[in-house]
Coordinates of C-alpha atoms and ligand atoms in Angstrom, one line a residue:
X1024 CA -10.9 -41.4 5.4
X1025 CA -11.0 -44.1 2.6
X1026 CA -8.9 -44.4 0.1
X1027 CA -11.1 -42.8 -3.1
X1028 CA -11.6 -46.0 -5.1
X1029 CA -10.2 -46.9 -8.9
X1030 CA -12.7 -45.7 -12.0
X1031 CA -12.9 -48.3 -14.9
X1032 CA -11.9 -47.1 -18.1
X1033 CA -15.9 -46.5 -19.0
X1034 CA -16.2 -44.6 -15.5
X1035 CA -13.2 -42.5 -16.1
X1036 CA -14.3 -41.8 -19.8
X1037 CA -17.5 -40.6 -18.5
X1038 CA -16.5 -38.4 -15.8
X1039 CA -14.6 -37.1 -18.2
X1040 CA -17.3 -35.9 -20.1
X1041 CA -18.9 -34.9 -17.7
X1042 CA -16.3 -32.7 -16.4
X1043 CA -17.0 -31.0 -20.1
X1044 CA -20.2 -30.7 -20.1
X1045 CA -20.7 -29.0 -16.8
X1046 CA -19.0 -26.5 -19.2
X1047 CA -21.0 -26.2 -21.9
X1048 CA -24.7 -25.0 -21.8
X1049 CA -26.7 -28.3 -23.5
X1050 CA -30.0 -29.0 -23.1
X1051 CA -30.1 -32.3 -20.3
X1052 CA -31.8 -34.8 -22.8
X1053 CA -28.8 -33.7 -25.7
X1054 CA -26.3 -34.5 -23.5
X1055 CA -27.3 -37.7 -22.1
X1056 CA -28.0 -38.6 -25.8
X1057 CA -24.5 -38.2 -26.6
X1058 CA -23.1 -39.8 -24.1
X1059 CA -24.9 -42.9 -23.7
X1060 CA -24.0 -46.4 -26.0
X1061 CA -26.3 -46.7 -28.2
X1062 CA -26.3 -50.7 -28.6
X1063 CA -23.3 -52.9 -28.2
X1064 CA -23.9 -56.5 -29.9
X1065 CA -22.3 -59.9 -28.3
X1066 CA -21.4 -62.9 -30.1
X1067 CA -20.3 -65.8 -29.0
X1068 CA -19.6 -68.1 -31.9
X1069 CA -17.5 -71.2 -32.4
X1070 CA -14.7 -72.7 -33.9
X1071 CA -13.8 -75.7 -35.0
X1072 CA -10.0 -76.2 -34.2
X1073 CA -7.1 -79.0 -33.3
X1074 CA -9.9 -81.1 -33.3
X1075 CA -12.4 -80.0 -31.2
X1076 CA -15.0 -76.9 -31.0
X1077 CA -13.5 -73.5 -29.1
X1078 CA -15.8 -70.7 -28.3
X1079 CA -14.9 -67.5 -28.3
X1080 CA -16.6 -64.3 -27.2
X1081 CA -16.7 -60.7 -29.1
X1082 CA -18.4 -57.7 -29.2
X1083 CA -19.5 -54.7 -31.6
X1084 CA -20.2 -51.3 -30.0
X1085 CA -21.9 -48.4 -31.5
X1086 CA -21.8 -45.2 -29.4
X1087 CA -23.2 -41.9 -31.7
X1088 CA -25.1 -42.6 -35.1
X1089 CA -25.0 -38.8 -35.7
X1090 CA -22.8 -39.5 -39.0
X1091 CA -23.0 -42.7 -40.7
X1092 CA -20.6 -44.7 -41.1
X1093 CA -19.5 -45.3 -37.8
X1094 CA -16.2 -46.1 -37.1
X1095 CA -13.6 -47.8 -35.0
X1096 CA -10.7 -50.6 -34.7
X1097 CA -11.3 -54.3 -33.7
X1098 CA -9.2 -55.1 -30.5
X1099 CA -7.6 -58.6 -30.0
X1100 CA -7.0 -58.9 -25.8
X1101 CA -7.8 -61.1 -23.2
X1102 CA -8.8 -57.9 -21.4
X1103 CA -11.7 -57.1 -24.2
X1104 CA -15.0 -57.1 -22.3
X1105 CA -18.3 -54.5 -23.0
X1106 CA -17.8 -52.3 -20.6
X1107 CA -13.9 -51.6 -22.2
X1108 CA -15.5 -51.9 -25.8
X1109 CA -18.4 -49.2 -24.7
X1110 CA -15.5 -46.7 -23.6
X1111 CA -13.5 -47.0 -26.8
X1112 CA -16.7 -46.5 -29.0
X1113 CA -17.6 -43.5 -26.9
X1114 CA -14.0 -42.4 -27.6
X1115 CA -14.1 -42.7 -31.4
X1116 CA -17.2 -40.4 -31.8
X1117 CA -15.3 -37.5 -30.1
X1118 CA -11.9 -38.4 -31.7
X1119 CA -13.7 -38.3 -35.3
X1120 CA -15.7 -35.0 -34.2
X1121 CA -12.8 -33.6 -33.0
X1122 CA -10.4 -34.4 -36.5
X1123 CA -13.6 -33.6 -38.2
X1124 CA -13.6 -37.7 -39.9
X1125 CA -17.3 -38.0 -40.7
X1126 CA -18.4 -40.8 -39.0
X1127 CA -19.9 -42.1 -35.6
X1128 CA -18.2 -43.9 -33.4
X1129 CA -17.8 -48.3 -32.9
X1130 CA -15.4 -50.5 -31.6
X1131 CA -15.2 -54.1 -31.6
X1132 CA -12.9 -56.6 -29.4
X1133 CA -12.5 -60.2 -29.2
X1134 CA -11.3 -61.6 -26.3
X1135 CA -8.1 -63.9 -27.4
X1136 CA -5.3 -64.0 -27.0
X1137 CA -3.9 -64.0 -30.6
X1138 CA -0.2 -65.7 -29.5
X1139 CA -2.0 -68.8 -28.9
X1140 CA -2.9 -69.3 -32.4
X1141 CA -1.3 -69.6 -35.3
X1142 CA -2.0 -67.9 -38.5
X1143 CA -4.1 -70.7 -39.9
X1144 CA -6.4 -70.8 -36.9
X1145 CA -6.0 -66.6 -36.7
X1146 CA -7.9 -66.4 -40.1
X1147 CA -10.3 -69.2 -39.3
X1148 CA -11.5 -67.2 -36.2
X1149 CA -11.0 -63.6 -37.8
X1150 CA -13.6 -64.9 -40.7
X1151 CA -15.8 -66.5 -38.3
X1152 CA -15.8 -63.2 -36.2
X1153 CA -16.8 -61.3 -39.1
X1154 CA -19.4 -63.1 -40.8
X1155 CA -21.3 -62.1 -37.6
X1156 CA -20.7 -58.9 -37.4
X1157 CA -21.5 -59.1 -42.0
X1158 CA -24.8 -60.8 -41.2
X1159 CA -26.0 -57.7 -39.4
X1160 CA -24.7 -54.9 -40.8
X1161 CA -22.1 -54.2 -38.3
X1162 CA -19.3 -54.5 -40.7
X1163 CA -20.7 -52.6 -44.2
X1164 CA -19.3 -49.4 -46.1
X1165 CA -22.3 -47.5 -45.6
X1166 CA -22.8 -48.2 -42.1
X1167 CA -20.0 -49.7 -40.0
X1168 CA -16.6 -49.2 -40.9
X1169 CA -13.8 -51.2 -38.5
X1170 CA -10.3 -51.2 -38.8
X1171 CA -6.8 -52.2 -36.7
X1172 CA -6.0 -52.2 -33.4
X1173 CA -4.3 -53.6 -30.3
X1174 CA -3.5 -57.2 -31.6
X1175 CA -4.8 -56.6 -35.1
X1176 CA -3.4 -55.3 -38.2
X1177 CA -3.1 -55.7 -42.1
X1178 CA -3.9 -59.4 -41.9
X1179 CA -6.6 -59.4 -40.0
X1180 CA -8.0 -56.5 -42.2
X1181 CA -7.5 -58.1 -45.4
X1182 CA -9.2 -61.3 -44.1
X1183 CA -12.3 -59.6 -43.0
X1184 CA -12.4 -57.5 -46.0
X1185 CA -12.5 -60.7 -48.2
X1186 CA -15.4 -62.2 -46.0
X1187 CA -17.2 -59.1 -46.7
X1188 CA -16.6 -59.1 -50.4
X1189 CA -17.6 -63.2 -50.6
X1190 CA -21.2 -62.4 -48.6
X1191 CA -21.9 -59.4 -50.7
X1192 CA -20.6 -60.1 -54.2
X1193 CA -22.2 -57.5 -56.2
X1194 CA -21.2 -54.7 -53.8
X1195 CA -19.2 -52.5 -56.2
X1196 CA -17.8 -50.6 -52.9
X1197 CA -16.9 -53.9 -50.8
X1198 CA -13.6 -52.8 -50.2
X1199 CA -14.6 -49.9 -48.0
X1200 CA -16.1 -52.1 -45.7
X1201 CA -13.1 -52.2 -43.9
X1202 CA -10.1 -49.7 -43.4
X1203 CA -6.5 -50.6 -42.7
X1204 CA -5.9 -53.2 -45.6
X1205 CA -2.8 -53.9 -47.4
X1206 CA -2.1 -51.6 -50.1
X1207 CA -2.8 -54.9 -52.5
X1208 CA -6.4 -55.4 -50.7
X1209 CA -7.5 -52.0 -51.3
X1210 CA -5.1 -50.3 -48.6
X1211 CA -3.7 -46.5 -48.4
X1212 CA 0.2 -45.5 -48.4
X1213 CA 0.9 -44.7 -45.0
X1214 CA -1.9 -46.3 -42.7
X1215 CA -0.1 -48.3 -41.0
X1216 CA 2.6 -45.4 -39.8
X1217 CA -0.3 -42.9 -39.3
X1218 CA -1.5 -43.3 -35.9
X1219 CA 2.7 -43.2 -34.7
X1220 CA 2.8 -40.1 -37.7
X1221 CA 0.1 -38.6 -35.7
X1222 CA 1.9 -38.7 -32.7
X1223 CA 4.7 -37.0 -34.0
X1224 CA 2.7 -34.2 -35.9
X1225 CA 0.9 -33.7 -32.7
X1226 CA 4.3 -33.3 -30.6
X1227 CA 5.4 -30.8 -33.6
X1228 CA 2.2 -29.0 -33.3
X1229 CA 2.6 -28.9 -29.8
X1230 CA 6.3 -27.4 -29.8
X1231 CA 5.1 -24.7 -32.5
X1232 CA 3.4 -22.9 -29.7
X1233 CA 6.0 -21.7 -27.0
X1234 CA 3.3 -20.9 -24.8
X1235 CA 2.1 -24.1 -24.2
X1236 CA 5.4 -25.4 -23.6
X1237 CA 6.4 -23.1 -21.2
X1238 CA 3.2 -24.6 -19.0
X1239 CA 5.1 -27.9 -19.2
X1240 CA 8.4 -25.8 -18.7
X1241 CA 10.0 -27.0 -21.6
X1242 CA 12.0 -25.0 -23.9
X1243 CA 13.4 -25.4 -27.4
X1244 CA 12.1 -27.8 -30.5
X1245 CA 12.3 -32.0 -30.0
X1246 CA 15.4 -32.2 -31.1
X1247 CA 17.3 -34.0 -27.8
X1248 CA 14.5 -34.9 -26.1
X1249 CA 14.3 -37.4 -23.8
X1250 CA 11.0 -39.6 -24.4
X1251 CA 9.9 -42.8 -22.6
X1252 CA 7.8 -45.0 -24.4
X1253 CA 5.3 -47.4 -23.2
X1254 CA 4.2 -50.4 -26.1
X1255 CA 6.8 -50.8 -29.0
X1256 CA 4.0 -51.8 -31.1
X1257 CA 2.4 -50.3 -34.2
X1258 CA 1.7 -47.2 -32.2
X1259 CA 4.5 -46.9 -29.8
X1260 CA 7.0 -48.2 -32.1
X1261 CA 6.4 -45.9 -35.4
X1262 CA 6.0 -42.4 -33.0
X1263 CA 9.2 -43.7 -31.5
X1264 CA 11.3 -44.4 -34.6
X1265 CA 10.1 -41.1 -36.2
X1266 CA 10.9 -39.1 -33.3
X1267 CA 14.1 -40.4 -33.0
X1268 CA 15.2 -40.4 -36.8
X1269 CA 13.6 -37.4 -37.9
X1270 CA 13.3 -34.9 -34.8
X1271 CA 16.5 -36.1 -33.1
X1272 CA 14.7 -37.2 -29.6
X1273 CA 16.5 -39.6 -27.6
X1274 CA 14.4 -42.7 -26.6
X1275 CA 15.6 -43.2 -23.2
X1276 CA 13.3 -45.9 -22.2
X1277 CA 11.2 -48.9 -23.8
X1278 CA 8.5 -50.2 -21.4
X1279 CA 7.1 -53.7 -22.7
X1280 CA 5.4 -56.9 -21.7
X1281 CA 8.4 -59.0 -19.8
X1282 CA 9.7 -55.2 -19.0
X1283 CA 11.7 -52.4 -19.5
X1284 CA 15.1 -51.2 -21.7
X1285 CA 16.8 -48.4 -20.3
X1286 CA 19.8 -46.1 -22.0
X1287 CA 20.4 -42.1 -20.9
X1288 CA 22.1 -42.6 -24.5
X1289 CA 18.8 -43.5 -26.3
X1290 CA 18.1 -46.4 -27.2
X1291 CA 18.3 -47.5 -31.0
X1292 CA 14.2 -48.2 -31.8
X1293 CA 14.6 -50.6 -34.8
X1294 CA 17.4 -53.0 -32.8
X1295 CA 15.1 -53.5 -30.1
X1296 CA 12.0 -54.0 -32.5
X1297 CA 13.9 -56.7 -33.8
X1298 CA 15.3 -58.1 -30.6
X1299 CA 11.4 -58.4 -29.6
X1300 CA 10.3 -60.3 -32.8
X1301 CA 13.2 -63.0 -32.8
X1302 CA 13.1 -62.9 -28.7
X1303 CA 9.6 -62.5 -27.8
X1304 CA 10.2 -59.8 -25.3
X1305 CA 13.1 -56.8 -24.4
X1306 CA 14.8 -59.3 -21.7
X1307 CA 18.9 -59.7 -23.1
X1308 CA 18.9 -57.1 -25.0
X1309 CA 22.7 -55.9 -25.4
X1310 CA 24.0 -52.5 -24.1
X1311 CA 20.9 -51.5 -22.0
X1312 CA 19.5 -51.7 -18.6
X1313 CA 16.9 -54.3 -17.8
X1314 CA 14.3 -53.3 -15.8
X1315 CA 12.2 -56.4 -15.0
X1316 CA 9.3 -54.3 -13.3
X1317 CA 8.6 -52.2 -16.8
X1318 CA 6.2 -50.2 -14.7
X1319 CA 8.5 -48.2 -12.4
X1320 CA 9.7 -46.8 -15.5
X1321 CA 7.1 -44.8 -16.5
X1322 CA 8.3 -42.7 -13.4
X1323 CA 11.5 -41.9 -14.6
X1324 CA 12.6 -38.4 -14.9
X1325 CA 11.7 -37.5 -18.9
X1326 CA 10.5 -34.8 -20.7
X1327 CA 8.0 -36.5 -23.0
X1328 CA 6.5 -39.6 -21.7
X1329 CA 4.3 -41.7 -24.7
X1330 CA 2.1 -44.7 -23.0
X1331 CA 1.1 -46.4 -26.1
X1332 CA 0.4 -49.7 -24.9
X1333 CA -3.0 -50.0 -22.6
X1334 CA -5.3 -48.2 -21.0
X1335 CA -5.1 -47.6 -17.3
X1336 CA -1.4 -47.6 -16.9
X1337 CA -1.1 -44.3 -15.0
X1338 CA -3.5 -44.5 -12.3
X1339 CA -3.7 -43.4 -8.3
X1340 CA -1.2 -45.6 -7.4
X1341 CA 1.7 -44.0 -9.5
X1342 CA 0.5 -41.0 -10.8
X1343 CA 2.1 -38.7 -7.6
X1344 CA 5.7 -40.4 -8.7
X1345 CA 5.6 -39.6 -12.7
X1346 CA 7.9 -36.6 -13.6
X1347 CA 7.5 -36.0 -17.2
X1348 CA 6.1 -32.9 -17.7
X1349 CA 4.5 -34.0 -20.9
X1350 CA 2.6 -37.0 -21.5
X1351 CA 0.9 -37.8 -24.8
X1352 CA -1.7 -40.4 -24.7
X1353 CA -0.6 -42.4 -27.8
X1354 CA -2.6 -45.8 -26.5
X1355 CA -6.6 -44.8 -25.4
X1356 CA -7.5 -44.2 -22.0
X1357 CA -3.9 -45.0 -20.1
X1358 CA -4.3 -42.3 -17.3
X1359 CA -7.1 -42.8 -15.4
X1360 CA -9.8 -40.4 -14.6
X1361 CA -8.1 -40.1 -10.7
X1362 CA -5.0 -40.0 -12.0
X1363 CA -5.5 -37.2 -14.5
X1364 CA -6.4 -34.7 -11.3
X1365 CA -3.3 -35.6 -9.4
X1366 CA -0.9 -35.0 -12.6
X1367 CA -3.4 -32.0 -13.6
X1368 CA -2.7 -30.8 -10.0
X1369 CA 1.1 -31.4 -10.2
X1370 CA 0.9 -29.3 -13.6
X1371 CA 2.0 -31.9 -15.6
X1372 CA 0.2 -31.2 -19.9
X1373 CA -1.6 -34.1 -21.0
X1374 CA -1.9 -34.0 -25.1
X1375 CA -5.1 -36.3 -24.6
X1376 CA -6.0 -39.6 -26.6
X1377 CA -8.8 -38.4 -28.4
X1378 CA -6.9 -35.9 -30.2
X1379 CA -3.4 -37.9 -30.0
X1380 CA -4.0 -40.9 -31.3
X1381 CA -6.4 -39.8 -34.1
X1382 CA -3.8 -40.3 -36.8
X1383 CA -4.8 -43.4 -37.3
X1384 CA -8.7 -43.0 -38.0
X1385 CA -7.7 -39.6 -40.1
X1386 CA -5.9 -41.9 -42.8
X1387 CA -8.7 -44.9 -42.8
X1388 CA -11.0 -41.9 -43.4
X1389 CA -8.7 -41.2 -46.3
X1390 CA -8.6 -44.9 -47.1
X1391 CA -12.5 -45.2 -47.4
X1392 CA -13.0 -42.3 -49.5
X1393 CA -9.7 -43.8 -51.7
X1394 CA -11.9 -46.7 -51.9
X1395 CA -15.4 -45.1 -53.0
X1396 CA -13.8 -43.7 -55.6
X1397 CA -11.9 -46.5 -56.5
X1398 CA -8.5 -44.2 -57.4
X1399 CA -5.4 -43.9 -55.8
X1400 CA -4.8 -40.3 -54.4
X1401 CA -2.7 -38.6 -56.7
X1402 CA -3.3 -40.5 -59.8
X1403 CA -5.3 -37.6 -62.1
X1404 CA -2.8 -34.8 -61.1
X1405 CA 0.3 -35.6 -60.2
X1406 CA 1.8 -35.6 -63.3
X1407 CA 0.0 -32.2 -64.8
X1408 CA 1.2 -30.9 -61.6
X1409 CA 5.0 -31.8 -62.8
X1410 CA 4.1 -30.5 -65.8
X1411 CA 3.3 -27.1 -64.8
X1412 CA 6.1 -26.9 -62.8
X1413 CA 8.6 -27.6 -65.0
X1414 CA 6.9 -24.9 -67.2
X1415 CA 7.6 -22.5 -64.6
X1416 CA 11.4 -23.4 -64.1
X1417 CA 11.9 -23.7 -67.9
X1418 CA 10.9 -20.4 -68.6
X1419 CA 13.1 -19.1 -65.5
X1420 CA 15.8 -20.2 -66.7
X1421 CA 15.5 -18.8 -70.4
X1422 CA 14.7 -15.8 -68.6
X1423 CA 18.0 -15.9 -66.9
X1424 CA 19.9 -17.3 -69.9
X1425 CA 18.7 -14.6 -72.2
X1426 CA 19.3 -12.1 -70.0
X1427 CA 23.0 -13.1 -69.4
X1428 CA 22.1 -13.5 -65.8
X1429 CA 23.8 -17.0 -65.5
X1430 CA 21.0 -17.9 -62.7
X1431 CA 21.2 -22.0 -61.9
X1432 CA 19.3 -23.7 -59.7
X1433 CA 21.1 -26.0 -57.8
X1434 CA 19.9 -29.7 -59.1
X1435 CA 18.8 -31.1 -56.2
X1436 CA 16.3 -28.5 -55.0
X1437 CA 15.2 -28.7 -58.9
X1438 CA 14.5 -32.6 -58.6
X1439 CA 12.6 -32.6 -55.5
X1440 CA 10.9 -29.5 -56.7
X1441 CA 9.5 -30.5 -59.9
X1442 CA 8.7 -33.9 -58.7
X1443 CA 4.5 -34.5 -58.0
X1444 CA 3.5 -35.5 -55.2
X1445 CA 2.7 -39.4 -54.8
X1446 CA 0.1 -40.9 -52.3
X1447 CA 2.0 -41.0 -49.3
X1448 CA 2.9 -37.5 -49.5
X1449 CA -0.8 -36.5 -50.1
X1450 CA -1.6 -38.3 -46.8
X1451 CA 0.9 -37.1 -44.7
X1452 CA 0.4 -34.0 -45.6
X1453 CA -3.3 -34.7 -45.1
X1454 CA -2.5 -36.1 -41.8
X1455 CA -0.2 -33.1 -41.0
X1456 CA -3.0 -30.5 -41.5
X1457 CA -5.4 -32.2 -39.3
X1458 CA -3.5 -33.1 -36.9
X1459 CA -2.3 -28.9 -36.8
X1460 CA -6.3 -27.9 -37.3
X1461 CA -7.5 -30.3 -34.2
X1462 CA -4.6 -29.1 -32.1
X1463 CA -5.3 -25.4 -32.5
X1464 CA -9.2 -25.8 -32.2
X1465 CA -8.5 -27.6 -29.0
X1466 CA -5.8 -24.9 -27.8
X1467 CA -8.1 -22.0 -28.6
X1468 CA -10.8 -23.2 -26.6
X1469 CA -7.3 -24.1 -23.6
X1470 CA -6.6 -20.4 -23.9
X1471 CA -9.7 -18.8 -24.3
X1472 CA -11.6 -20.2 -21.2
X1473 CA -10.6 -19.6 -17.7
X1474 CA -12.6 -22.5 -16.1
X1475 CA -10.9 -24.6 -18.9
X1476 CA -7.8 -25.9 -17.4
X1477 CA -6.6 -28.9 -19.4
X1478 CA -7.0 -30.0 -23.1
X1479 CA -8.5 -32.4 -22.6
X1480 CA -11.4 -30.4 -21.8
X1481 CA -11.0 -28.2 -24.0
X1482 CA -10.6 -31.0 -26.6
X1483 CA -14.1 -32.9 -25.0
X1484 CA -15.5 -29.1 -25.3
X1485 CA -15.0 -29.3 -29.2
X1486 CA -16.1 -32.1 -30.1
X1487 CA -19.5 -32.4 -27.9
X1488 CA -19.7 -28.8 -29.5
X1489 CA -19.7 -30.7 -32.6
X1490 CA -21.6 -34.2 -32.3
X1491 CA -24.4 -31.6 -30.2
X1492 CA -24.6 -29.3 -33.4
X1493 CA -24.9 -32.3 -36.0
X1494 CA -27.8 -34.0 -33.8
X1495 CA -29.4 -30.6 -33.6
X1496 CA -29.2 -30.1 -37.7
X1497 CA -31.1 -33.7 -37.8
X1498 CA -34.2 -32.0 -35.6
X1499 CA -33.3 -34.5 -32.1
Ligands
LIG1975 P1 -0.2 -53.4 -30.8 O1 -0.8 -54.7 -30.5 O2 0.4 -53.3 -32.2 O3 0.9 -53.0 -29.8 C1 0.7 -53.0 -28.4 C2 2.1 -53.2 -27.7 O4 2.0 -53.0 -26.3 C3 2.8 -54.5 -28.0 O5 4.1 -54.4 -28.4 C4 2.6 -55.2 -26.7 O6 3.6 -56.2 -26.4 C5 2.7 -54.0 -25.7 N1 2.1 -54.3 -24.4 C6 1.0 -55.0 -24.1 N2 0.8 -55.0 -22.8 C7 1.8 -54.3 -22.2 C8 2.1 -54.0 -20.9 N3 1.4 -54.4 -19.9 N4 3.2 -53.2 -20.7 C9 4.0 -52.7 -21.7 N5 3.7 -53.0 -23.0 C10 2.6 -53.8 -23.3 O7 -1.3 -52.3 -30.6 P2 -1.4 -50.8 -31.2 O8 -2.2 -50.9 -32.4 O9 0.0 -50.2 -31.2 O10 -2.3 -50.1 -30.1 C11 -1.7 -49.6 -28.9 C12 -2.7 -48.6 -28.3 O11 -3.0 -47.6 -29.3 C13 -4.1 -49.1 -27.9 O12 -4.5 -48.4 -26.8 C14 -4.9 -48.8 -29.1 O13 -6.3 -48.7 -28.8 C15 -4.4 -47.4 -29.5 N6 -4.6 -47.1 -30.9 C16 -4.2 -47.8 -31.9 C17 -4.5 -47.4 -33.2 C18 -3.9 -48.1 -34.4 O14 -4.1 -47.6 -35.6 N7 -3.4 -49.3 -34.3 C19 -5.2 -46.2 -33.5 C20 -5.6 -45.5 -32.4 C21 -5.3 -45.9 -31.1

């Protein structure tokens, strides 16, 4: 018997939905509508650098048009190609549906490799890239919406949010063509922690519900938990740091590029963040192991395993070996379509990308409608809000004054209680009720359904549910 062969990352997205919708009762021609790309643009455009002209090749993908915008990061890789740019769009239009962001779903990629450049050239390219995607509509507040991803970030943002704002210079709502921006370009507190945040609040959502654990077999809360993590990038590294610092986890491996750090002890997430900037990789790092094969790590006993990195990572080859009984997809599509029976067959609970890595397009949703109504979250109210709660403790404490009652409250809780709530704290807490609301919508559906096995089903189940409901309000 052969050997069942490899799914692409597009294959494995697709039998995954279609693993969901054997599920659900749509109508044939609904659910082919939803699944298929609807267009995905090439450009190949080129550049004037060091002399002489280089040509470089990108794409712009748009899966569902069922909400407009759509949405979804640009990705800087040598690996970018349509068929991974189709699966990533496809992605985004459950992720949104599932986090309830109104908008469709895009992705774009360029395929670079962005350490070859420096930031000169970077910007020359990013603009260039841009104005293509400007010139027809693929970047535009009202219709296409990108934002950061692998190999992208602020910068790139800002730079493409300026091209946008120098083609159309009377749009009043320029800004919102692009999410992810510097605070100073139009950016939201807390974007760039938020798909990382998101990561956390799902792993806190997740340990709220002892039933669910006990299907991994874990007991307890986070705190001393051992987590592998696969990617110290924006992703990897902010779920990392915030497990670590703030639910007491122990990071007991850091898989990267030129391989792997490993401590029992946990490893200290900001040292070897900087070791990687001055060093260019994790190799040297003092007072941990060096694994040069980064790989074989992901198979190390753990109880939370976070592949934040790339897609593809846990596939046939590996996926029999991996003994965390809990992975969460931080990166999109890291466990392939084969490998997600074998670990679902070994039992092992898979918080799924869709729904764990949505952090990120949950606070560019925020950012856009920050920008569309050009004023910061938090602006109008927060002081009334201090106001009124100063009122309150005023008059408690006459109350207990004239009453002899000698009631004090203690001055710190009385700081961080009258104190009004600034624009980070808006969005986490924004970011913290999704991320809660998606979990449980997917859980109920986990619970409730005896053919339903996994949630990542059960989270496909929801949002087809919803992307099939909105086509069916437009009459298609
Ligand atoms: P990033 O470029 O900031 O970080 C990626 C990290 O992975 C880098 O540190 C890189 O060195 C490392 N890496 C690359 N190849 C590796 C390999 N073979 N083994 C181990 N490490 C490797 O990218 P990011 O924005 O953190 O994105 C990571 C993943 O998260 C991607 O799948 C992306 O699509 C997904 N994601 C990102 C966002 C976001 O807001 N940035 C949102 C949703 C999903």
């Amino acid at each position: 018997m052969t050997e069942p062969k490899e799914t692409s990352f597009r294959e494995s997205v697709d039998l995954m939905f279609n693993r969901a919708v054997a599920l659900m009762d749509l109508p044939p021609g609904l659910e082919e509508k939803i699944r298929v790309c609807n267009s995905t643009y090439t450009v190949r455009f080129g550049v004037r650098l060091r002399g002489q002209i280089h040509t470089f090749t990108g794409y712009r993908s748009v899966h569902s048009e069922h909400m407009e915008p759509v949405k979804g990061g640009i990705r800087y890789a040598m690996g970018v190609n349509q068929d991974e740019v189709e699966a990533l769009a496809a992605l985004m239009t459950y992720k949104c549906a599932l986090v309830e962001a109104p908008f469709g779903g895009s992705k774009g990629g360029l395929r670079i490799d962005p350490r070859d450049y420096d930031e000169h050239e970077l910007e020359l390219i990013t603009r260039r890239f841009a104005y293509e995607l400007i010139k027809r509509d693929l970047i535009d507040p009202a219709q296409n919406v990108p934002a950061p991803d692998m190999g992208t970030g602020e910068r790139e943002m800002a730079w493409i949010a300026d091209q946008y704002a120098r083609m159309n210079t009377t749009d009043i709502n320029a800004r919102a063509c692009v999410t992810g921006k510097p605070l100073n370009a139009g950016g939201i507190a807390g974007r760039v922690e938020a798909t990382g945040r998101g990561v956390q609040y799902a792993l806190r959502e997740f340990f709220r519900h002892p039933e669910d654990m006990a299907i991994a077999g874990l007991t307890g809360d986070l705190d001393g938990k051992r987590v592998i993590v696969q990617g110290l990038g924006n992703v990897g590294y902010h779920a990392a740091s915030f497990l670590r610092d703030e639910d007491g986890c122990k990071i007991i491996g850091i898989i990267e590029r030129d391989g792997a750090l490993v401590d029992a002890r946990g490893l200290d997430v900001n040292a070897v963040r900087d070791w990687i900037a001055k060093h260019k990789g994790v190799k040297g790092f003092p007072g941990a192991d060096y694994v040069e094969n980064g790989a074989t790590v992901l198979e190390e006993a753990c109880d939370i395993l976070i592949p934040a990195a790339l897609e593809g990572v846990i596939h046939r080859g590996n996926a029999a070996r991996i003994k965390a009984p809990l992975i969460i997809e931080a990166a999109n599509g890291p466990i392939t379509a084969g490998a997600d029976d074998i670990l679902r067959d070994k039992g092992v609970v898979i918080i799924p990308d869709m729904y764990a890595n949505a952090g990120g397009v949950t606070v560019s949703y925020f950012e856009w409608v920050k920008n569309l109504s050009h004023i910061r979250f938090g602006r109008m109210q927060r002081r009334a809000e201090e106001a009124r709660t100063a009122m309150l403790i005023n008059e408690l404490e006459r109350l207990s004054a004239d009453r002899g009652l000698g009631w004090t409250l203690s001055p710190g809780f009385k700081e961080q209680y009258l104190r009004g709530s600034d624009e980070l704290e808006l969005v986490r807490s924004g970011l913290d009720d999704t991320m809660r609301t998606a979990y449980q919508s997917m859980r109920a559906v986990w619970h409730a359904r005896e053919d339903v096995k996994d949630l990542r089903t059960a989270a496909y189940i929801v949002s087809i549910g919803k992307v099939a409901a909105s086509y069916r309000a437009k009459g298609i």
